PDB file of C-alpha atoms in Angstrom:
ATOM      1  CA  UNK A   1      13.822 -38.968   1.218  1.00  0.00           C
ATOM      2  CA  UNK A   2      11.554 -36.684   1.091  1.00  0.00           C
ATOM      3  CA  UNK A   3      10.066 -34.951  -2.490  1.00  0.00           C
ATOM      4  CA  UNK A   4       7.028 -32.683  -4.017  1.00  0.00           C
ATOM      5  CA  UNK A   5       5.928 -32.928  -7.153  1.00  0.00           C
ATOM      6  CA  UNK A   6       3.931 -30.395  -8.806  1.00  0.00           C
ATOM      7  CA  UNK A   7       1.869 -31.903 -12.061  1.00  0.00           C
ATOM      8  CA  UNK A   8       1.593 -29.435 -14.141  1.00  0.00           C
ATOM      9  CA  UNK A   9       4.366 -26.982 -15.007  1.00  0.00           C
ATOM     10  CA  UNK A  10       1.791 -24.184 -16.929  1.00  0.00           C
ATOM     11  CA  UNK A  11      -1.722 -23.301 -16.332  1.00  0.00           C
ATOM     12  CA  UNK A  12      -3.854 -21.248 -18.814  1.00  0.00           C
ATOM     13  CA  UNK A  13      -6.769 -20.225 -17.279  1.00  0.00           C
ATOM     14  CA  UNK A  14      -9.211 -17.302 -18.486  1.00  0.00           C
ATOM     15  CA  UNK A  15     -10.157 -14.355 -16.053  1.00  0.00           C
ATOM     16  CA  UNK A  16     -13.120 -14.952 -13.663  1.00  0.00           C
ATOM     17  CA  UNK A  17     -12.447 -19.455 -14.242  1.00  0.00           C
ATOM     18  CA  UNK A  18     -12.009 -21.782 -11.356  1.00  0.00           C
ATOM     19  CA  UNK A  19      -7.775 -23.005 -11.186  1.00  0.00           C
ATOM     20  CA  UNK A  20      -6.451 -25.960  -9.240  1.00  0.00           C
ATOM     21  CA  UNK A  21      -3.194 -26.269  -9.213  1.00  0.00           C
ATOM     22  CA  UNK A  22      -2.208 -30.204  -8.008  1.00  0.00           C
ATOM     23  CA  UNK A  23       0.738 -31.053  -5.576  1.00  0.00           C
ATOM     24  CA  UNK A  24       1.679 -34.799  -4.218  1.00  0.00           C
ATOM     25  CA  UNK A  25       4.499 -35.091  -1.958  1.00  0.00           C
ATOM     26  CA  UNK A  26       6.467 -38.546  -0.695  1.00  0.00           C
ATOM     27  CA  UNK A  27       7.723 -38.735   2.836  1.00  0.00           C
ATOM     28  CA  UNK A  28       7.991 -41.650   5.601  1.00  0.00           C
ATOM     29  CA  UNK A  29       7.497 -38.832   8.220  1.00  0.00           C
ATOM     30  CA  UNK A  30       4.834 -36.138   8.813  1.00  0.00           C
ATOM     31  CA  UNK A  31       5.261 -33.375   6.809  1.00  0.00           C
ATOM     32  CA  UNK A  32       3.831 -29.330   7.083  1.00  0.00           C
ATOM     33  CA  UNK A  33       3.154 -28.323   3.502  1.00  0.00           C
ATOM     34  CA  UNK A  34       3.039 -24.873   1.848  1.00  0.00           C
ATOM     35  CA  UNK A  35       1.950 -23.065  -0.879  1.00  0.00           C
ATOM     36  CA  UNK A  36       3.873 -19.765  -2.085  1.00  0.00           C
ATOM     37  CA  UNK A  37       3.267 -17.521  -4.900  1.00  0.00           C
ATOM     38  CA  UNK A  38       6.588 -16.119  -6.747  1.00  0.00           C
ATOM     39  CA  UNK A  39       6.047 -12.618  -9.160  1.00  0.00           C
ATOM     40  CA  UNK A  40       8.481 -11.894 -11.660  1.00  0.00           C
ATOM     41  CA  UNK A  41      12.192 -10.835 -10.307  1.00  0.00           C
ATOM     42  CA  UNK A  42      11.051 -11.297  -6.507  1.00  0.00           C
ATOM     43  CA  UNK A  43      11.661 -13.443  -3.437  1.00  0.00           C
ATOM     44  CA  UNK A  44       8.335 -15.728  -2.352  1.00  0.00           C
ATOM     45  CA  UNK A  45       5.483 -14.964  -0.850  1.00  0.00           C
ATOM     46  CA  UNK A  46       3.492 -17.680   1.450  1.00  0.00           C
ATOM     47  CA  UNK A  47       0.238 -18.152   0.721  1.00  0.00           C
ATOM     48  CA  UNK A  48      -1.144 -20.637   2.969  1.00  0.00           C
ATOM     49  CA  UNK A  49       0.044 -23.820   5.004  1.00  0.00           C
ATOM     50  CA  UNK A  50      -1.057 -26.695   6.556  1.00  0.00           C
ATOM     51  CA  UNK A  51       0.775 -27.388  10.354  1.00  0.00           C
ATOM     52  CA  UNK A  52      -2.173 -29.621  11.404  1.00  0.00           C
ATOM     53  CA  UNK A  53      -5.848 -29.616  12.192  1.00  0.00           C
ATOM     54  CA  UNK A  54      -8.517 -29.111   9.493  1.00  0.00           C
ATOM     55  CA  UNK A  55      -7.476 -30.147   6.000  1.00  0.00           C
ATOM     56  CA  UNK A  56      -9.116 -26.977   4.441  1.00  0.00           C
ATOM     57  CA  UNK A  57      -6.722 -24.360   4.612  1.00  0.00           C
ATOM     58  CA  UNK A  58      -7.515 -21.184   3.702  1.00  0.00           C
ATOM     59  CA  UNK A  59      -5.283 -18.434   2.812  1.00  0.00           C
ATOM     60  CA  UNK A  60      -4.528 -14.923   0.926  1.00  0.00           C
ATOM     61  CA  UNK A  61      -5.797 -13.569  -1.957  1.00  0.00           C
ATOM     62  CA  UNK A  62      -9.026 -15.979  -1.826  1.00  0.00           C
ATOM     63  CA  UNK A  63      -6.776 -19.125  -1.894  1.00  0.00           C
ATOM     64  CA  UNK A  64      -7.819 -22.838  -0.048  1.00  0.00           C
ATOM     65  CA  UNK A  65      -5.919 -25.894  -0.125  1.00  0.00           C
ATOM     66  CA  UNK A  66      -7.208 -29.331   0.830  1.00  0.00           C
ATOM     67  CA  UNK A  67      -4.571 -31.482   2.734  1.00  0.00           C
ATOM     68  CA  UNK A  68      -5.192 -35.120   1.826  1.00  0.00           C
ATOM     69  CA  UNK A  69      -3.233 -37.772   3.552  1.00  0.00           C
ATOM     70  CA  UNK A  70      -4.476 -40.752   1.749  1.00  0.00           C
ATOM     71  CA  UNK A  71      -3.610 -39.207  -1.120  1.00  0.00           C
ATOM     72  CA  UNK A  72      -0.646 -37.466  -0.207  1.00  0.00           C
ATOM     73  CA  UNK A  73      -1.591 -34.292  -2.057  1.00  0.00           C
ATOM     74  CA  UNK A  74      -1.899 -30.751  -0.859  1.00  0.00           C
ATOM     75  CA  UNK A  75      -4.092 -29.066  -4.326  1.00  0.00           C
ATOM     76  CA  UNK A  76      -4.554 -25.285  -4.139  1.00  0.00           C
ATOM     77  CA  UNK A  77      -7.544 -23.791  -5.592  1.00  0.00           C
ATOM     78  CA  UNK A  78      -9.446 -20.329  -6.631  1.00  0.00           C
ATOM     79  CA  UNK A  79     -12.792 -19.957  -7.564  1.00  0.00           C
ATOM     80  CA  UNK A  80     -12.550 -16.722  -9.413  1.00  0.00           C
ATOM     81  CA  UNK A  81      -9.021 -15.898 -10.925  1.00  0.00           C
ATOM     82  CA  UNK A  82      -7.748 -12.566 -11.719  1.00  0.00           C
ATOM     83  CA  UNK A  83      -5.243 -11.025 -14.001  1.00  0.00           C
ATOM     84  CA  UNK A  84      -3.417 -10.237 -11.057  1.00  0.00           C
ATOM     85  CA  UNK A  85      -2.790 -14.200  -9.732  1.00  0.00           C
ATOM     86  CA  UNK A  86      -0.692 -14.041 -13.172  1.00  0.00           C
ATOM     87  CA  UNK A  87       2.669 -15.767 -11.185  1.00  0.00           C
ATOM     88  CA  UNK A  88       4.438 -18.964 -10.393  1.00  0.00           C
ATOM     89  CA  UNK A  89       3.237 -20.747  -7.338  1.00  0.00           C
ATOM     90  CA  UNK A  90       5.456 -23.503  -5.642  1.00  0.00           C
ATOM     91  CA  UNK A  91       4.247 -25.974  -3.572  1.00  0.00           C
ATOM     92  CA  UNK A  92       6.678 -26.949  -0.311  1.00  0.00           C
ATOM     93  CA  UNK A  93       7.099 -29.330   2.517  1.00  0.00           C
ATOM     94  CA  UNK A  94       9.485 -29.678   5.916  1.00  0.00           C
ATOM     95  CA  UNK A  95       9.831 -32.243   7.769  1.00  0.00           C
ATOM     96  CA  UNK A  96      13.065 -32.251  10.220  1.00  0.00           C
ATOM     97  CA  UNK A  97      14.986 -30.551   7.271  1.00  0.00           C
ATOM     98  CA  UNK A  98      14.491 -27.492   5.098  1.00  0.00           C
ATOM     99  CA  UNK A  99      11.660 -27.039   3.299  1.00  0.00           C
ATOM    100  CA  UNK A 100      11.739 -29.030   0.108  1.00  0.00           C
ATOM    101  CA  UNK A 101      10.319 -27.527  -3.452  1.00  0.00           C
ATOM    102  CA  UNK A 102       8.449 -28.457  -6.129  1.00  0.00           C
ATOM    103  CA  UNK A 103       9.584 -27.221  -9.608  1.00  0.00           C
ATOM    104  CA  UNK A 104       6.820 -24.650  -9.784  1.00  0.00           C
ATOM    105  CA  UNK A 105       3.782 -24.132 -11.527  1.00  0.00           C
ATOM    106  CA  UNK A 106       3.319 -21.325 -13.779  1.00  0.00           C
ATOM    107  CA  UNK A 107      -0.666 -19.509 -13.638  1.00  0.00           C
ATOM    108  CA  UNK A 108      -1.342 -17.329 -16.749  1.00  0.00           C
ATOM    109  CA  UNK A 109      -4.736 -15.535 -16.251  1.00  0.00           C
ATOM    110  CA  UNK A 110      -6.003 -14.438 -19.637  1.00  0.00           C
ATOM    111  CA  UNK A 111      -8.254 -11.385 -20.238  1.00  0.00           C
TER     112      UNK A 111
ATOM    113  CA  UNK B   1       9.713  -3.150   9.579  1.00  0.00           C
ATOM    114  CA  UNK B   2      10.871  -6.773   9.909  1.00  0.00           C
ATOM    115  CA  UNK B   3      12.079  -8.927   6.879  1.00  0.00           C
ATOM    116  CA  UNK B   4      14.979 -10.428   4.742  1.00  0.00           C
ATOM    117  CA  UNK B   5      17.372  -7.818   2.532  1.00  0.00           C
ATOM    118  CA  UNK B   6      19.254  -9.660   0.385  1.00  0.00           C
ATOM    119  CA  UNK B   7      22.120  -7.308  -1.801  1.00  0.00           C
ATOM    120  CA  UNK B   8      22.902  -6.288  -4.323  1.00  0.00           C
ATOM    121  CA  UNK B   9      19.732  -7.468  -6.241  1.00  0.00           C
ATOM    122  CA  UNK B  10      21.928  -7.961  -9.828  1.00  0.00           C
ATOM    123  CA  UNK B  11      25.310  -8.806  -9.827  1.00  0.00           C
ATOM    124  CA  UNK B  12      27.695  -9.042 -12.637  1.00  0.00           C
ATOM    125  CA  UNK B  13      30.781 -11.246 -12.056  1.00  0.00           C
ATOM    126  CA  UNK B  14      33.856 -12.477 -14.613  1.00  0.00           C
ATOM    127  CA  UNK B  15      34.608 -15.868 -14.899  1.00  0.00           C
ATOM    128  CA  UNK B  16      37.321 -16.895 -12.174  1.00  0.00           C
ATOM    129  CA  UNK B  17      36.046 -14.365  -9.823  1.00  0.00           C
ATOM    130  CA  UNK B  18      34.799 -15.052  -6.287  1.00  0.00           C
ATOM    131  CA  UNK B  19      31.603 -12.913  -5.131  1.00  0.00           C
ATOM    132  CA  UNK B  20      29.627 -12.975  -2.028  1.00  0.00           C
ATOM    133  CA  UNK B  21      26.138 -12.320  -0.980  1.00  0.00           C
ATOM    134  CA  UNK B  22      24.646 -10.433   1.397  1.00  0.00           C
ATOM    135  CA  UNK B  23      21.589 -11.715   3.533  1.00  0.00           C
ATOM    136  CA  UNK B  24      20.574 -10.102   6.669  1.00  0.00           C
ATOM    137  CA  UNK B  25      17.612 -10.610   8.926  1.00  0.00           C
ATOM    138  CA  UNK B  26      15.748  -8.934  11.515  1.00  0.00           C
ATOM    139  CA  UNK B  27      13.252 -11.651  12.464  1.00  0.00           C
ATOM    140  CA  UNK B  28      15.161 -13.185  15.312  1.00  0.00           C
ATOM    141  CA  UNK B  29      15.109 -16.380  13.484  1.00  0.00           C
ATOM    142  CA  UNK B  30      17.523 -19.052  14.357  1.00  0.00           C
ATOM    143  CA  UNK B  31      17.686 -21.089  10.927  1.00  0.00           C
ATOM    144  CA  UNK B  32      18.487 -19.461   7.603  1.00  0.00           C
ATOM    145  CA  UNK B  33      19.244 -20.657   4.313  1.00  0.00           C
ATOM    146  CA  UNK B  34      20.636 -20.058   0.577  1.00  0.00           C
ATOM    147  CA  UNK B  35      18.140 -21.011  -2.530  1.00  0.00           C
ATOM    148  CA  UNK B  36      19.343 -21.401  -5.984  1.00  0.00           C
ATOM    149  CA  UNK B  37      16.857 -21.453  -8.501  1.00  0.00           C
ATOM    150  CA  UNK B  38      16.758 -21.661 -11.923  1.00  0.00           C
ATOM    151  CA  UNK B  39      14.377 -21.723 -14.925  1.00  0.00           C
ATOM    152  CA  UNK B  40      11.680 -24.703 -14.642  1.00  0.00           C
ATOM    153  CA  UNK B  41      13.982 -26.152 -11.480  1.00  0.00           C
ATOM    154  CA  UNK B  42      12.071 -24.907  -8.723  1.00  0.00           C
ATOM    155  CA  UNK B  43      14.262 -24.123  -5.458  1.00  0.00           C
ATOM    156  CA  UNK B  44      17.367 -25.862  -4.626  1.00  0.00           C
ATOM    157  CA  UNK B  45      18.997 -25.657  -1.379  1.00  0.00           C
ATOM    158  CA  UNK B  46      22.983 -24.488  -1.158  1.00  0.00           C
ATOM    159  CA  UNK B  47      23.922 -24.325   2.481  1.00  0.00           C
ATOM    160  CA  UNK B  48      21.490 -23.838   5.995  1.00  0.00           C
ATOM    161  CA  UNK B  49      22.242 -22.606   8.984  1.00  0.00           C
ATOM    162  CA  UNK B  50      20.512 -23.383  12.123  1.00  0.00           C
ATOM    163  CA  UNK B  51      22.164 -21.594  14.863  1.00  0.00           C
ATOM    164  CA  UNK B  52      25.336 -19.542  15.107  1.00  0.00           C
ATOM    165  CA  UNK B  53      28.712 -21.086  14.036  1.00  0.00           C
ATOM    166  CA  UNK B  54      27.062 -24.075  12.450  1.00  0.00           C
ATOM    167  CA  UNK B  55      26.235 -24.741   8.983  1.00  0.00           C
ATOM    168  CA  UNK B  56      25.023 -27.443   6.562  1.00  0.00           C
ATOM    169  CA  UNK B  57      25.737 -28.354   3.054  1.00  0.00           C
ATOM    170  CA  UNK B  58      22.364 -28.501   1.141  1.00  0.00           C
ATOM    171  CA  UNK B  59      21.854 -30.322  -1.926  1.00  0.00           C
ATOM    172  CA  UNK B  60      24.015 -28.261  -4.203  1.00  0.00           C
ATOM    173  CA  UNK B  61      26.619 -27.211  -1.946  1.00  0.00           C
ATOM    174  CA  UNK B  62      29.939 -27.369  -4.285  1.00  0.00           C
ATOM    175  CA  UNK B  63      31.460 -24.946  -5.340  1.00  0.00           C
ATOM    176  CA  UNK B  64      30.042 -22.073  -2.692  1.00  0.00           C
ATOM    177  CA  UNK B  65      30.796 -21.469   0.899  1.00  0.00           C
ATOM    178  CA  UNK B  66      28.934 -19.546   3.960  1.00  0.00           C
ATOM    179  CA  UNK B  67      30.070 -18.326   7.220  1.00  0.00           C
ATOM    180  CA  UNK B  68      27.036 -17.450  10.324  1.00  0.00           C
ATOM    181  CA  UNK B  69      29.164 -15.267  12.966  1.00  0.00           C
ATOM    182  CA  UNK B  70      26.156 -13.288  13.859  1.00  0.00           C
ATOM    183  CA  UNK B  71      22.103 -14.423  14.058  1.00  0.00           C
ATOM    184  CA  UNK B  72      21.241 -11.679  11.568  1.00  0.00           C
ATOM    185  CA  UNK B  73      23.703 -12.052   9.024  1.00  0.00           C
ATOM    186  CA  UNK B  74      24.612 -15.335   6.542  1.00  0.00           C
ATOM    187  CA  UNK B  75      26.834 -14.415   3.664  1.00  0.00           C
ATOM    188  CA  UNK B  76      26.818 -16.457   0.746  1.00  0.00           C
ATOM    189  CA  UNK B  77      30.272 -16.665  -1.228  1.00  0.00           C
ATOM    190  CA  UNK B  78      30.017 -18.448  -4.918  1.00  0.00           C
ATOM    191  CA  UNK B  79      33.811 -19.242  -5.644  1.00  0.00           C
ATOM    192  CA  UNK B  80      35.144 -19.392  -9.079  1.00  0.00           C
ATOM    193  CA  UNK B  81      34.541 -23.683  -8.472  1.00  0.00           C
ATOM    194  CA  UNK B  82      31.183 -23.059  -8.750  1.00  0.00           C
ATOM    195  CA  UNK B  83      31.400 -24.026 -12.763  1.00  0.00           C
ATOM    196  CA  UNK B  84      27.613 -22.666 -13.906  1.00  0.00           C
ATOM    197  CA  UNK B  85      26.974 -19.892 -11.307  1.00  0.00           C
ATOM    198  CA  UNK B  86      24.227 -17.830 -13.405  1.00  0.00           C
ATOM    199  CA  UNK B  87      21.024 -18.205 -11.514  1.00  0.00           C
ATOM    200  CA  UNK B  88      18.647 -16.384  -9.408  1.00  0.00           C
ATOM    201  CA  UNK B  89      20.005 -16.455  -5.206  1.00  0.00           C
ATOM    202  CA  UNK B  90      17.422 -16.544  -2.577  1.00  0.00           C
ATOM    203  CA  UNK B  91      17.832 -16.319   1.451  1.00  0.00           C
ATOM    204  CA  UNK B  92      15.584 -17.014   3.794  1.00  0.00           C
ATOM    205  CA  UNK B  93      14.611 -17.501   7.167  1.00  0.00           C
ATOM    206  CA  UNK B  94      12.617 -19.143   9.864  1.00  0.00           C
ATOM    207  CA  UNK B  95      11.705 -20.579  13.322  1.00  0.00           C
ATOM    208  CA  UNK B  96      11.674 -24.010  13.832  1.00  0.00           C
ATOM    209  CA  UNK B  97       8.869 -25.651  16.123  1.00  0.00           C
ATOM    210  CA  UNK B  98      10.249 -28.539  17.900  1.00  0.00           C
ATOM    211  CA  UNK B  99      11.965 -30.272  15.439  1.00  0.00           C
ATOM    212  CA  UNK B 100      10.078 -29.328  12.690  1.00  0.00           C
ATOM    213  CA  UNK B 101      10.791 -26.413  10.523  1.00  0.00           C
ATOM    214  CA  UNK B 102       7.597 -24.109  10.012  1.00  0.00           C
ATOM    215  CA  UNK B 103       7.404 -21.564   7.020  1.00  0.00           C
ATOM    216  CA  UNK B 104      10.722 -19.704   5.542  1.00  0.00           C
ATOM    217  CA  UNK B 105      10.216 -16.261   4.994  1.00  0.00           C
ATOM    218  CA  UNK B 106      12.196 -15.110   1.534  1.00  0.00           C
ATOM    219  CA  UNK B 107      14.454 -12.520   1.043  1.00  0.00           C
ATOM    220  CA  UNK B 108      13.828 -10.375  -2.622  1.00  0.00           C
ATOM    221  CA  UNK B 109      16.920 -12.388  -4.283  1.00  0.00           C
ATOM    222  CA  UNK B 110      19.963 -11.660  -6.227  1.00  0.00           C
ATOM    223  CA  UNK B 111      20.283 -12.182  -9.851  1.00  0.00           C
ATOM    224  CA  UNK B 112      23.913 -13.156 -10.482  1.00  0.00           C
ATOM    225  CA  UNK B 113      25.066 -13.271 -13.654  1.00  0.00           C
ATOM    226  CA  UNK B 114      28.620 -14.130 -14.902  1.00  0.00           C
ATOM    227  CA  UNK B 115      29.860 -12.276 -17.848  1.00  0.00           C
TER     228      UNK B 115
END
């Protein structure tokens, strides 16, 4: 079976800080993985995703993940956070099925 | 402009009553699927579809049916069996590569509530 688990369910961070947010998935098959960002009352948005090749993945908004096999995590990160990146972010893999979600992680950005 | 439109976006039903859906696409995707999520839960997955006339049961499949007659369209009913049906209803859609699924792209949702 396949599974993502996202460590942290809430993330304070103050405006202009560095955020990681931490993923680890479990699966006996390659995986792509995905990061999307969720605002209030609205569908998801994909922010990045790794299909294969380099393990730095860059996406919108000034997001990167790192895709790290050993490890089986997938972190996303910011340098520089704004009020705006206030949202819950989910972290998702496929396989040969749907994709498969973490519980979410919710970013507050404080002023 | 292509995407997912999901309606209504809030929907009030009475206990007992059935209520369906709407999720239509203009992406030319093959696969779609039905999202349930609730507080703290993440996304759970109802029913998928990868191709016309064939569905799936997801994870959380009791207690709601779909139907896939046309490519664009995949109608989501929640019958009165469903026993805890408040919760926030996403569709989505995408194209698989090989036999992998790449990324789903999300409808807005509908918030159904039962009153």
């Amino acid at each position: 079976a396949q599974s993502v688990t996202q460590l942290d369910s809430q993330v304070p961070v103050f405006e202009e800080a560095p955020v990681e947010l931490r993923c680890n998935y479990s699966s006996s098959v390659s995986v792509y993985l995905f990061w999307y960002v969720q605002y209030p009352n609205q569908g998801l948005q994909l922010l990045l995703k790794y299909l294969s090749g380099s393990t730095l993945v860059k996406g919108i908004n000034g997001f990167e993940a790192e895709f790290n096999k050993s490890q089986t995590s997938f972190h996303l990160r910011k340098p520089s956070v704004h009020i705006s990146d206030t949202a819950e972010y989910f972290c998702a893999l496929s396989g040969n099925t749907p994709l498969v979600f973490g519980k979410g992680t919710r970013l507050s950005v404080i002023a | 402009d292509g995407g997912i439109t999901q309606s209504p976006k809030y929907l009030f039903r009475k206990e007992g009553q059935n209520v369906t859906l709407s999720c239509e696409q203009n992406l030319n995707h093959d696969a779609m699927y039905w999202y349930r999520q609730d507080p703290g839960q993440g996304l759970r997955l109802i029913y998928y579809s990868q191709i016309v006339n064939d569905f799936q049961k997801g994870d959380i499949a009791e207690g709601y049916s779909v139907s896939r007659e046309k490519k664009e369209s995949f109608p989501l009913t929640v019958t009165s069996a469903q026993k805890n049906p408040t919760a926030f209803y996403l569709c989505a859609s995408s194209i698989p590569k090989g036999p992998m699924n790449t990324e789903a792209f999300f409808g807005q949702g509908t918030r159904l509530t039962v009153v």
